[in-house]
mmCIF file of C-alpha atoms and ligand atoms in Angstrom:
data_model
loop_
_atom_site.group_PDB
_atom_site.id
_atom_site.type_symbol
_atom_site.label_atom_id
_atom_site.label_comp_id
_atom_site.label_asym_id
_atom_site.label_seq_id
_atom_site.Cartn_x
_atom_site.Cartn_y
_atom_site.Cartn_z
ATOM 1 C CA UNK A 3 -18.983 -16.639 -7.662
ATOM 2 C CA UNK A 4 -18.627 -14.859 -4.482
ATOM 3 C CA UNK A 5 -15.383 -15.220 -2.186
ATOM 4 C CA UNK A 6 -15.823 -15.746 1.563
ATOM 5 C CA UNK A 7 -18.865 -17.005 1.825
ATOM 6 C CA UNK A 8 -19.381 -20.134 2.949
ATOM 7 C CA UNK A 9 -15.380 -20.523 3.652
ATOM 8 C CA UNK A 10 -16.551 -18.587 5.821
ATOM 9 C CA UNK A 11 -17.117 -21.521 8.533
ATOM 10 C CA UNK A 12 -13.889 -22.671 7.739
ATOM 11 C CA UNK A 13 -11.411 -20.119 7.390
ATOM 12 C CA UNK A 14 -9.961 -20.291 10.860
ATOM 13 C CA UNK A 15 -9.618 -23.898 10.503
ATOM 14 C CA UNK A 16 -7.424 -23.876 7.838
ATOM 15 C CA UNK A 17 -5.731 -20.465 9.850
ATOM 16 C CA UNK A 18 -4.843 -22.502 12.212
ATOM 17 C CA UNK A 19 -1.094 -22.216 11.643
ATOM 18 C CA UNK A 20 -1.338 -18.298 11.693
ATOM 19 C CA UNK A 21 0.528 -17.011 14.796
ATOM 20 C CA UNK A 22 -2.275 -14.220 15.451
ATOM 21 C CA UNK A 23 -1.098 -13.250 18.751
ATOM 22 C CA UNK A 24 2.804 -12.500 17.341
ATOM 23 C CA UNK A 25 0.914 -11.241 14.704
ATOM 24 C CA UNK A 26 -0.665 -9.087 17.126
ATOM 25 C CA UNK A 27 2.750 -8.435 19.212
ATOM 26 C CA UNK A 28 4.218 -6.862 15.238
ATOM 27 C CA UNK A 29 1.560 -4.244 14.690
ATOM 28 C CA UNK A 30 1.986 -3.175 18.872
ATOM 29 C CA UNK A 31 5.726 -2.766 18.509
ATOM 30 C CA UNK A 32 4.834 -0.466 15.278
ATOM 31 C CA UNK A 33 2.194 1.223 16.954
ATOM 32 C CA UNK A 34 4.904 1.667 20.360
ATOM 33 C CA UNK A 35 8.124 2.791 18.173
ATOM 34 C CA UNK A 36 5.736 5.687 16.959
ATOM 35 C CA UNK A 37 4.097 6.630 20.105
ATOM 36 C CA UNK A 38 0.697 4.895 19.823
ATOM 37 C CA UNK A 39 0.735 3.024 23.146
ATOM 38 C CA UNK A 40 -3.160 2.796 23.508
ATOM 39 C CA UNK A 41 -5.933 4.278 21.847
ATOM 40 C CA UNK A 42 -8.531 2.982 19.331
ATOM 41 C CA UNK A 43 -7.469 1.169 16.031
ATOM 42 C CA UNK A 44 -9.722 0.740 12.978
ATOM 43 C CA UNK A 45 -8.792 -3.095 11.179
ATOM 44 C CA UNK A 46 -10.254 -2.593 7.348
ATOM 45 C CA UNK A 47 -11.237 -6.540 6.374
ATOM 46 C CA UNK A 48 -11.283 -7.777 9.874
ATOM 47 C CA UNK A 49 -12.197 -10.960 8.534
ATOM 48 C CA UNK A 50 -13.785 -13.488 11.069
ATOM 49 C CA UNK A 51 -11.884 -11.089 14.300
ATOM 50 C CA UNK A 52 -9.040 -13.161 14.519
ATOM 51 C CA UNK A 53 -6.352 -10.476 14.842
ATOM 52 C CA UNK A 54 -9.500 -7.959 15.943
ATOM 53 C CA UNK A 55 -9.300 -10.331 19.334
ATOM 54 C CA UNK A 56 -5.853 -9.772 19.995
ATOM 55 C CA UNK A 57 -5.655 -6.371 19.534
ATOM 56 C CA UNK A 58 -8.677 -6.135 22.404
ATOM 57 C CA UNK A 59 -6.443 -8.816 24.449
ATOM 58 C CA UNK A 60 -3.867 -6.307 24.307
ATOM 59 C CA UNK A 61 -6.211 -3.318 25.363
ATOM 60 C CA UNK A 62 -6.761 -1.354 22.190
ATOM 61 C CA UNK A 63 -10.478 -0.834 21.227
ATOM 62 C CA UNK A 64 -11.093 -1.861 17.458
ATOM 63 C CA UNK A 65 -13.618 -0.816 14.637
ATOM 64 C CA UNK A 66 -13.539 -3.234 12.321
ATOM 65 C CA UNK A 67 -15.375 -4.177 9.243
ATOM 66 C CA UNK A 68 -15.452 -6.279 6.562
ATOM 67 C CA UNK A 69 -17.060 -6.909 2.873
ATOM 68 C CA UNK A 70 -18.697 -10.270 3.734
ATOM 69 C CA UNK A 71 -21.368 -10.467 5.852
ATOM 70 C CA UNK A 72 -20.803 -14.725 6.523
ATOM 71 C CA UNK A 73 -17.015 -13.434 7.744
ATOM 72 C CA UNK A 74 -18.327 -10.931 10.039
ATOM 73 C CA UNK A 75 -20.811 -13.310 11.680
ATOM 74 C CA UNK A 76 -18.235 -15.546 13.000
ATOM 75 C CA UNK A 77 -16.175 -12.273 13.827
ATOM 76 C CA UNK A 78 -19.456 -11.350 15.890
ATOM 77 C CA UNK A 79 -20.037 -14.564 17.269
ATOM 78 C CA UNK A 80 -16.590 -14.735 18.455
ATOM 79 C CA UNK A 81 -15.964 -11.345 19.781
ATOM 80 C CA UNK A 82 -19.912 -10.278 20.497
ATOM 81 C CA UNK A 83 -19.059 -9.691 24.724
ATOM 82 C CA UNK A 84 -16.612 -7.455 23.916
ATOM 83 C CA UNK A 85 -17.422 -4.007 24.804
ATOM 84 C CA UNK A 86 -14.705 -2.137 23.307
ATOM 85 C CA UNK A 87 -15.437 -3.511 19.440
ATOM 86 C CA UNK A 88 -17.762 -2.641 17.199
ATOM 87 C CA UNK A 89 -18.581 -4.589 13.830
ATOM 88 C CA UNK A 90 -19.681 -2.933 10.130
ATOM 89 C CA UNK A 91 -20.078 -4.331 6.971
ATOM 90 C CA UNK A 92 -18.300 -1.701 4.763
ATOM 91 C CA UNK A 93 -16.243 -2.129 1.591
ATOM 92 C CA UNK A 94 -12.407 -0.394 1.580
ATOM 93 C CA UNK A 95 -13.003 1.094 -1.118
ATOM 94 C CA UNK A 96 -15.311 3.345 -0.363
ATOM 95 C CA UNK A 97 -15.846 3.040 3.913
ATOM 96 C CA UNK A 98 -16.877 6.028 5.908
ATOM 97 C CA UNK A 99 -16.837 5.960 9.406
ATOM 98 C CA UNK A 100 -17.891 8.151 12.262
ATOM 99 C CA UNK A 101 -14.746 9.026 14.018
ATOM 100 C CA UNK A 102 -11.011 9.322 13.100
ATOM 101 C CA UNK A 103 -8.149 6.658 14.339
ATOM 102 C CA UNK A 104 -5.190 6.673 16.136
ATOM 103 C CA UNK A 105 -4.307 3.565 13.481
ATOM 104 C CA UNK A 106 -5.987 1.544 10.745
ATOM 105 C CA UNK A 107 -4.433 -2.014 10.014
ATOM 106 C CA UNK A 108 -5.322 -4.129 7.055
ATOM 107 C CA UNK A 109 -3.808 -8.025 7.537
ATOM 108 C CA UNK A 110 -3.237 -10.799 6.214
ATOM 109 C CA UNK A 111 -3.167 -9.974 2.263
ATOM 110 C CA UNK A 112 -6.673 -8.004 2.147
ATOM 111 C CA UNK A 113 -5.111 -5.371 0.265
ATOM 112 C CA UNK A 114 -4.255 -7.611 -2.776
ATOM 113 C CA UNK A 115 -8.402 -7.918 -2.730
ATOM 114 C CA UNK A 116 -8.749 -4.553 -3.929
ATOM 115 C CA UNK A 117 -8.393 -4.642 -7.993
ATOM 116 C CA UNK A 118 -7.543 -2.020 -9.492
ATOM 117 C CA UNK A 119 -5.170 0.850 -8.635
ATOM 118 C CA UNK A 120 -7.892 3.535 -8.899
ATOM 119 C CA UNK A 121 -9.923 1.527 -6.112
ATOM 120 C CA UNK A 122 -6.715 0.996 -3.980
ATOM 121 C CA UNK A 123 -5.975 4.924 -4.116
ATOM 122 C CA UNK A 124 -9.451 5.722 -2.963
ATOM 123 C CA UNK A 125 -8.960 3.212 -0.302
ATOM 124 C CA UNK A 126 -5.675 4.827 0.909
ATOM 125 C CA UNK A 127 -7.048 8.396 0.162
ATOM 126 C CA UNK A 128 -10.128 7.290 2.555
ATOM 127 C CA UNK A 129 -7.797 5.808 5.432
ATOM 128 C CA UNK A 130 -5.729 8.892 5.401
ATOM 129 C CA UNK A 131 -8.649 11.362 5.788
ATOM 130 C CA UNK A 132 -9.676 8.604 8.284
ATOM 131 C CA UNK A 133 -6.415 8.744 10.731
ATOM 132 C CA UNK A 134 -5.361 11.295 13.403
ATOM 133 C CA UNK A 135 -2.410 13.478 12.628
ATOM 134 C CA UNK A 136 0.743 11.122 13.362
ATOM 135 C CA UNK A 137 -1.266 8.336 12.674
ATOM 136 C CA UNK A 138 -0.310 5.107 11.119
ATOM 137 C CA UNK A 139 -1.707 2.919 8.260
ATOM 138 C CA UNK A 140 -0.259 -0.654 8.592
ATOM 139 C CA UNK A 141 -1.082 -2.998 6.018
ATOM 140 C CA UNK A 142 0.596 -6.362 4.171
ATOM 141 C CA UNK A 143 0.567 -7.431 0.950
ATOM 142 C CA UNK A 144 1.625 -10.995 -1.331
ATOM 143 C CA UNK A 145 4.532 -9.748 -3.197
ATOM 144 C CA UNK A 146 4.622 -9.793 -6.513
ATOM 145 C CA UNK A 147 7.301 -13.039 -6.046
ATOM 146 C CA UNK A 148 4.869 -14.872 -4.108
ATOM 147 C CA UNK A 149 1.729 -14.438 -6.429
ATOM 148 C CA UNK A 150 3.285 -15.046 -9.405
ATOM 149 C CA UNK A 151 5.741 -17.620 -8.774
ATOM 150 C CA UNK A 152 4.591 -19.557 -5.814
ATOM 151 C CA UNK A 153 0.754 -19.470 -6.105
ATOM 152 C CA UNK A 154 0.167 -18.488 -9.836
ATOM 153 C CA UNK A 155 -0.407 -21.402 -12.264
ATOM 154 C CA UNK A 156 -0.048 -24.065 -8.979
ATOM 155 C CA UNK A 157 -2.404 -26.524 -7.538
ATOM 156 C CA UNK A 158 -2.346 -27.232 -3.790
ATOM 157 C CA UNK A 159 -4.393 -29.805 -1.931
ATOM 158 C CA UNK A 160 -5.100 -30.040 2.019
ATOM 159 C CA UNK A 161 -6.893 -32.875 3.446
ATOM 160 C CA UNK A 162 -8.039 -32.760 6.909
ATOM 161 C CA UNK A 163 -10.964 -34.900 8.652
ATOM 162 C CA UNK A 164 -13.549 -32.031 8.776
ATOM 163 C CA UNK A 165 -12.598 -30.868 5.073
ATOM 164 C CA UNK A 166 -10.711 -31.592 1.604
ATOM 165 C CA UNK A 167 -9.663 -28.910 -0.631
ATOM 166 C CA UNK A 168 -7.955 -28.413 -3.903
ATOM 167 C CA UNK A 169 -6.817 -24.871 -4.648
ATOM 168 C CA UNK A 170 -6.173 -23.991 -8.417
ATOM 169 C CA UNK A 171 -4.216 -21.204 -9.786
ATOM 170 C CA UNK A 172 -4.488 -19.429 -12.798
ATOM 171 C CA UNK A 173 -2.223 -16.181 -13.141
ATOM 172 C CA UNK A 174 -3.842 -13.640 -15.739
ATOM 173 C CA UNK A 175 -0.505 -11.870 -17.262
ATOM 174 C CA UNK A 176 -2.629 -9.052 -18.608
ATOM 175 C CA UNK A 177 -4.102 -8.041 -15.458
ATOM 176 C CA UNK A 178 -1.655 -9.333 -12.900
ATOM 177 C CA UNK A 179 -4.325 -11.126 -10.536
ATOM 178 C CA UNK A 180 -3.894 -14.278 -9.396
ATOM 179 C CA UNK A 181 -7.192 -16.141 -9.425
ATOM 180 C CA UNK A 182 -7.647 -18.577 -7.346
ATOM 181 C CA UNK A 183 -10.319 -21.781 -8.236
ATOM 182 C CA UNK A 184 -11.012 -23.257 -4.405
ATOM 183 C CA UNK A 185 -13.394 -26.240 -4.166
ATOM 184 C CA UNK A 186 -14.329 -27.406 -1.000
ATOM 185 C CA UNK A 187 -15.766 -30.963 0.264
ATOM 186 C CA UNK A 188 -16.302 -30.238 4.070
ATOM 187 C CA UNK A 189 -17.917 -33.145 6.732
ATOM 188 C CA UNK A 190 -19.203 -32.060 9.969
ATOM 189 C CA UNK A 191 -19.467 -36.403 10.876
ATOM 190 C CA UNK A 192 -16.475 -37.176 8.545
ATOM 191 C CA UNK A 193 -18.968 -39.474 6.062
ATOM 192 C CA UNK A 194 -20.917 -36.899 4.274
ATOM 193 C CA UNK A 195 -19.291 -34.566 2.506
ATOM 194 C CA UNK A 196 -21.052 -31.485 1.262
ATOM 195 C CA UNK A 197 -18.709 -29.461 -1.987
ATOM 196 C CA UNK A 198 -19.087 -25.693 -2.715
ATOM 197 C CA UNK A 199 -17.076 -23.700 -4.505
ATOM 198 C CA UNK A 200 -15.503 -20.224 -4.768
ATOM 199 C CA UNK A 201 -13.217 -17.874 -6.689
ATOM 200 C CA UNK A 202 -10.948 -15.737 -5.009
ATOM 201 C CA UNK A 203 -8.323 -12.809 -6.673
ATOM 202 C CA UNK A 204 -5.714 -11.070 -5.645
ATOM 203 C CA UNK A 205 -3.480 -8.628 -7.417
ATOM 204 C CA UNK A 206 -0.222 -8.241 -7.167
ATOM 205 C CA UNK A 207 0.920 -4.737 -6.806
ATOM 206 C CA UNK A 208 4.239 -3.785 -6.780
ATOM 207 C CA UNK A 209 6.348 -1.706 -3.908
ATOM 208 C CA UNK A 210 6.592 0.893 -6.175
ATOM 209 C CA UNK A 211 3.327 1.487 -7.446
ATOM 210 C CA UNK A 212 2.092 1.019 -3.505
ATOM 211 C CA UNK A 213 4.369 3.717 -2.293
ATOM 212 C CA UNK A 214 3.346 5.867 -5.504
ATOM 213 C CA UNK A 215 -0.304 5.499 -4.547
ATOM 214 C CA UNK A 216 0.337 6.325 -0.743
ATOM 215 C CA UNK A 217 2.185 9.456 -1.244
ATOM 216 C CA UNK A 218 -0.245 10.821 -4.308
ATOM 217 C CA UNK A 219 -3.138 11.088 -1.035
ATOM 218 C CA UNK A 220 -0.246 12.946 1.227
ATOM 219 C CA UNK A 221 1.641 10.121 3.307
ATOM 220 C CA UNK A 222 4.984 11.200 3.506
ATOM 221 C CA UNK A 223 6.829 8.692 5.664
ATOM 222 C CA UNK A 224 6.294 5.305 4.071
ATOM 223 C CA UNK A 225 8.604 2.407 5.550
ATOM 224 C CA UNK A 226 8.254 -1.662 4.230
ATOM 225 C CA UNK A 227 9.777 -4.750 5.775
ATOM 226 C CA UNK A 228 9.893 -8.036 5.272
ATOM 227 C CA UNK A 229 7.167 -9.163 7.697
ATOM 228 C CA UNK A 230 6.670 -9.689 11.097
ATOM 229 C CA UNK A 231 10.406 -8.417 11.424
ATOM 230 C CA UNK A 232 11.978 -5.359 10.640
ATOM 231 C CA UNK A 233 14.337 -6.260 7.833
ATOM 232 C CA UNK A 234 14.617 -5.289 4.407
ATOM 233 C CA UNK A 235 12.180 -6.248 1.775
ATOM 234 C CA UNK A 236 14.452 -9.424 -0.230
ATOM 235 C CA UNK A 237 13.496 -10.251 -3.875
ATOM 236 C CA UNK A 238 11.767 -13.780 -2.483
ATOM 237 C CA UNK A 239 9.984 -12.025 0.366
ATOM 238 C CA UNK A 240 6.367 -13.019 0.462
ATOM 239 C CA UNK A 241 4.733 -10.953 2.737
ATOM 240 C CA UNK A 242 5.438 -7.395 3.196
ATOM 241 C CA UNK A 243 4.177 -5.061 5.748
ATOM 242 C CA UNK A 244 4.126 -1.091 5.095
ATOM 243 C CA UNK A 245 3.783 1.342 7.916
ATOM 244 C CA UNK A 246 2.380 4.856 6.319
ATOM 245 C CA UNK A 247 1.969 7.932 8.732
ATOM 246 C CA UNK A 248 0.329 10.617 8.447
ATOM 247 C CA UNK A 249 1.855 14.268 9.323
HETATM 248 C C1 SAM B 20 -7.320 -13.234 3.698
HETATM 249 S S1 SAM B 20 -8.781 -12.630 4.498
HETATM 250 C C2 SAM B 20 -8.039 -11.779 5.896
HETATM 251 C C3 SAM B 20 -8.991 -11.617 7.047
HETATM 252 C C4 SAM B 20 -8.367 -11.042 8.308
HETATM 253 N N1 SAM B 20 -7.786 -9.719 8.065
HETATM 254 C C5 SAM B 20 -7.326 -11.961 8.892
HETATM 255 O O1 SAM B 20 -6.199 -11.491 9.137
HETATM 256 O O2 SAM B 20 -7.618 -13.127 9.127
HETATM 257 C C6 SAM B 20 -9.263 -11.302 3.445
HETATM 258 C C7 SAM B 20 -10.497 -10.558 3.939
HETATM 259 O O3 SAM B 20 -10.681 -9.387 3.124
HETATM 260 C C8 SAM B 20 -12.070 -9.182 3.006
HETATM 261 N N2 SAM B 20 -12.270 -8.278 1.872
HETATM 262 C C9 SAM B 20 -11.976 -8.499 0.576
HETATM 263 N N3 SAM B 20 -12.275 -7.420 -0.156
HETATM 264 C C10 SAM B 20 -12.766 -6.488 0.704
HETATM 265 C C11 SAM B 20 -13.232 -5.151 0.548
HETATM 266 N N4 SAM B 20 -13.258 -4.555 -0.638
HETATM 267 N N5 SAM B 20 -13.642 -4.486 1.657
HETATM 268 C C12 SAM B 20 -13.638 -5.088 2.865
HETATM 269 N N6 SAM B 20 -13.210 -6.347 3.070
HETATM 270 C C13 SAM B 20 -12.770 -7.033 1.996
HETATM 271 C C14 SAM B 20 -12.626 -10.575 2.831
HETATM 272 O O4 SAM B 20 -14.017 -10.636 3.042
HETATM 273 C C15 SAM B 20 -11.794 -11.331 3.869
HETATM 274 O O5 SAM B 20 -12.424 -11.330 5.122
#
């Protein structure tokens, strides 16, 4: 069963509480405390161009691109007057693009997509041949804390006017991915209600094995904080950003 497809219409609904423009505010102060005050970034799952719009807002042009095609359409929709963007429908693990970047971001969990640690190496070995000398890779993951013992084996329900949803969790110990069982009942006149499904996985990678795979394709400098600040990872962290640069 396919993941972000027709979610697709309703992901930045249920977004809604995602501060994209601090968001947006975190990967500029990165890019400014290494030197990268303008410039052109490339965002790997862009998604529907939620963070792709503030980056533009704040005068960077943006590649982006994304696996699925219903994600990009609102992305295009959204962003389509926009000069300074362009849109593909490319897979991490194995995009080529025609230039090289100043920065490539990944947000919002994307990486813990990618699973298995041969596909996330080719993804980091692609970025790097992808980025400028001194340029950055920013990504965030889950952590291993927040897969395992906040989503794994849970059920969560939301219930909203336009849309009900019940998210189940089943954590596969052998594998370390977290899949996630989402059925959807969503009402555009709050009386019908159509249901579709999907499954969604994410793997949960630790900090070691991520800085392993970035320095095996030649990052050297590798930081991690706890995100959207710059403080220490904690063990209970869930989200943590990495910054990679490239010599
Ligand atoms: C949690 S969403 C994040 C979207 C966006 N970055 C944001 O911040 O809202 C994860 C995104 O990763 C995309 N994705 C998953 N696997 C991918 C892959 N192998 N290549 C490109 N995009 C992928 C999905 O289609 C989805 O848009």
């Amino acid at each position: 069963m396919a993941s972000y497809g027709s979610f697709a219409s309703l992901y930045d609904v249920l977004m809604d509480d995602f501060d994209y423009v601090a968001w947006s505010g975190y990967i500029q102060r990165i890019l400014s405390k290494n030197g990268i005050d303008h410039g052109i970034i490339l965002e790997m799952a862009c998604g529907t161009g939620s963070l792709t719009k503030e980056l533009l807002d704040l005068g960077y042009r943006v590649d982006g691109f994304d696996l699925s095609e219903e994600m990009l359409a609102v992305a295009q929709n959204k962003l389509s007057k926009n000069k300074k963007l362009r849109l593909f429908n490319m897979d991490m693990t194995e995009f080529k693009m025609d230039r090289k970047y100043q920065a490539i971001v990944a947000a919002c969990d994307s990486i813990n997509y990618i699973l298995s640690e041969s596909s996330l190496k080719e993804t980091f070995r692609r970025a790097y041949d992808h980025l400028d000398d001194g340029g950055l890779l920013i990504f965030d993951i889950n952590s291993e804390y927040k897969l395992r013992e906040i989503l794994g084996n849970n059920i969560f329900l939301e219930d909203r006017d336009e849309v009900f949803y019940t998210w189940e969790n089943q954590f596969d110990e052998d594998t370390d991915i977290c899949n996630f069982y989402l059925t959807f009942f969503h009402s555009n006149d709050g009386e019908n209600y159509k249901r579709f499904d999907e499954v969604h996985r994410e793997k949960v990678y630790s900090i070691e094995t991520i800085i392993n795979l970035l320095r095996d394709v030649g990052f050297v400098e590798i930081e991690k904080y706890e995100a959207f600040v710059f403080e220490d990872v904690k063990k209970e962290s869930e989200r943590i950003n990495f910054v990679a640069k490239k010599k």
